[in-house]
Coordinates of C-alpha atoms in Angstrom, one line a residue:
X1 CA 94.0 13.3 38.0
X2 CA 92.2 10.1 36.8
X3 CA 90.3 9.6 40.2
X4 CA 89.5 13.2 39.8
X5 CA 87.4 12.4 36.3
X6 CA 85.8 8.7 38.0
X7 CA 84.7 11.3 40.2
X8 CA 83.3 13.6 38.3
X9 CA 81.8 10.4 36.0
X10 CA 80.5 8.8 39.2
X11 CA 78.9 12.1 40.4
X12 CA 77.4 12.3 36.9
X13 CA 75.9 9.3 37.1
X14 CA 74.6 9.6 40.2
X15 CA 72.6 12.8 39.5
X16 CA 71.3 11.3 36.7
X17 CA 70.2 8.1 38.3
X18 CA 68.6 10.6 40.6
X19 CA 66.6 12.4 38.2
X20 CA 65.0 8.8 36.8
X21 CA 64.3 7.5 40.9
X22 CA 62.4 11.3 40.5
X23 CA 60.0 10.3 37.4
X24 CA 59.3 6.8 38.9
X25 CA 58.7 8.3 42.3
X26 CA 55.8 11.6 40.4
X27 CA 54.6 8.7 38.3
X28 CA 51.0 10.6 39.1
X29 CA 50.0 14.3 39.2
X30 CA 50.8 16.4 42.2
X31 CA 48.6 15.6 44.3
X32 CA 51.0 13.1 45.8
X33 CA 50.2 12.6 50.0
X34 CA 54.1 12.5 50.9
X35 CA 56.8 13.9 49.5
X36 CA 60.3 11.7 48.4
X37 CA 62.3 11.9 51.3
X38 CA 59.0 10.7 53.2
X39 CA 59.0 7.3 50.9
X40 CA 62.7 7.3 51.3
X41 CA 62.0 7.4 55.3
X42 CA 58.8 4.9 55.3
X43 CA 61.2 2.3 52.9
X44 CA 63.7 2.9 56.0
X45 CA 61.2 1.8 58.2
X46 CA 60.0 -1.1 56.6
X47 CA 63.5 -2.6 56.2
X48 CA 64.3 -1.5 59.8
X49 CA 61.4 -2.6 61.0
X50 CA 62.0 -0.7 64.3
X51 CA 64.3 2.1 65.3
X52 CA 65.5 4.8 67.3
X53 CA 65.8 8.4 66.0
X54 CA 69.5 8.6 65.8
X55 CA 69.2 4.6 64.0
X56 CA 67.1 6.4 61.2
X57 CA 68.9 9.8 60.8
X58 CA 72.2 8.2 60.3
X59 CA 70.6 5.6 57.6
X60 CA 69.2 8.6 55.8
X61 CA 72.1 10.8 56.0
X62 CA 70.2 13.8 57.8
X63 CA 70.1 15.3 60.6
X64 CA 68.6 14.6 64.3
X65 CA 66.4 17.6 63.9
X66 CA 65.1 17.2 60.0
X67 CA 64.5 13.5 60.5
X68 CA 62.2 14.3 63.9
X69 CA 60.1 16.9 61.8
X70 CA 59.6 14.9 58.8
X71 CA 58.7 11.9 61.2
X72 CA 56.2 14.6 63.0
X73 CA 54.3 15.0 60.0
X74 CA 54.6 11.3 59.1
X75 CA 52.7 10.5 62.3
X76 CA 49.9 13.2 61.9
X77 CA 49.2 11.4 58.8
X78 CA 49.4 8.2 60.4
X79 CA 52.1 6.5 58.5
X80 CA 53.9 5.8 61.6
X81 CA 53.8 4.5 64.5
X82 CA 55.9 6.2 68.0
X83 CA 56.7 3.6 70.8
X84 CA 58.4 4.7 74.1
X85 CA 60.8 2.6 75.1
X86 CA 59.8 0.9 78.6
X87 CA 63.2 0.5 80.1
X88 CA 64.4 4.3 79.2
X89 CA 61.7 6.8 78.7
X90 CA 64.0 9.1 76.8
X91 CA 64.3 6.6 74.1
X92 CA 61.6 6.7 71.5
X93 CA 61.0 3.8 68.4
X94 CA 59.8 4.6 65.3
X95 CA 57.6 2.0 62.8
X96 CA 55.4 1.8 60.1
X97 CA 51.6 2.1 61.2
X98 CA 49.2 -0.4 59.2
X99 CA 48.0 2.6 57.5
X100 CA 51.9 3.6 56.5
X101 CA 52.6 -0.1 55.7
X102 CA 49.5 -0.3 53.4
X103 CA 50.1 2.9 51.6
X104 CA 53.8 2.1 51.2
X105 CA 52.9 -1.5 49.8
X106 CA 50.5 -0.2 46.9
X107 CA 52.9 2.4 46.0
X108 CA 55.6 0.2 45.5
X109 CA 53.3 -1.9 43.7
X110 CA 53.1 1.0 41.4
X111 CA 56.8 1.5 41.0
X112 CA 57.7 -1.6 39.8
X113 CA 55.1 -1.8 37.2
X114 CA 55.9 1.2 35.8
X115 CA 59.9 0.2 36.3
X116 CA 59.0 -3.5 35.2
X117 CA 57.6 -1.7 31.8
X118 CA 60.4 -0.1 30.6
X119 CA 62.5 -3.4 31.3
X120 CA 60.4 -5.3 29.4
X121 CA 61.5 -3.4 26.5
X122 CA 65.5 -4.2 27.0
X123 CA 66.8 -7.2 25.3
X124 CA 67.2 -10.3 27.5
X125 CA 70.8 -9.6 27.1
X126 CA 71.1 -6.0 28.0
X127 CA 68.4 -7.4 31.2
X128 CA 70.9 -9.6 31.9
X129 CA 74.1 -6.8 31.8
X130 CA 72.0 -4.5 33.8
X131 CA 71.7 -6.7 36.5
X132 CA 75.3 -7.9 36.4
X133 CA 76.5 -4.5 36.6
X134 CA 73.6 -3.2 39.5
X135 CA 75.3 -6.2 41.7
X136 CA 78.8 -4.9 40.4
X137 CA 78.1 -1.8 41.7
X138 CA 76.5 -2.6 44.9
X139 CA 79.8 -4.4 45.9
X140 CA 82.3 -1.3 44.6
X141 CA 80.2 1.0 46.6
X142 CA 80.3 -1.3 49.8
X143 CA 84.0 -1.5 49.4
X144 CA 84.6 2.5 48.4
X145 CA 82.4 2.8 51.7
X146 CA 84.6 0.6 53.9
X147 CA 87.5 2.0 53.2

């Protein structure tokens, strides 16, 4: 019954982490050139570097099928780049264009200022808990992940 309620707690949290990753991400009207999940697939990118479909689905947690449309779009708007791979044709890598490595750049920028501003208003010692806990937490989750 307990890990029932750490579940519940942990789901909890998680949705309302969620909902704060959603007010840093709309820090600016509407008119916003991709949507979440695109900045969620572009950071993929750029800490992938290069990658197959499958490599990036499975990192995102979608499907085969969602991430190859979302990654259509991403390359009309020339975020991305498409590479066949020279030894097996049917194999495709995926990578930030300039443009998509520009873009993604400045609005990160953006997200930690506006992040960085609300932390500037924590105590050095609730700064320092934070961060103790975030690495805390990493490390639980690598291990509930594991097992």
């Amino acid at each position: 019954m307990q890990n029932k309620e750490t579940a519940r707690k942990l789901l909890n949290f998680f949705v309302n982490f969620n909902s704060h990753m959603k007010i840093y991400h709309n820090y600016h009207n509407d008119s916003r050139p991709i949507t979440e999940q695109q900045f969620k697939t572009m950071l993929n990118l750029k800490i992938l570097e290069r990658c197959t479909l499958k490599e990036l689905s499975e990192k995102l947690n979608l499907s085969s099928s969602s991430t190859c449309i979302m990654l259509n779009k991403l390359d009309e708007e020339g975020y991305i780049t498409r590479e066949s791979d020279t030894k097996d044709r049917r194999n495709t890598f995926y990578s930030l264009s300039n443009k998509g490595q520009e873009f993604l750049n400045e609005d990160l920028d953006k997200k930690l200022d506006i992040i960085g501003s609300r932390l500037e208003k924590l105590s050095e010692d609730k700064l320092e808990r934070l961060i103790s806990s975030m690495n805390e937490f990493q490390e639980i989750l690598k291990e509930i992940k594991s097992l």
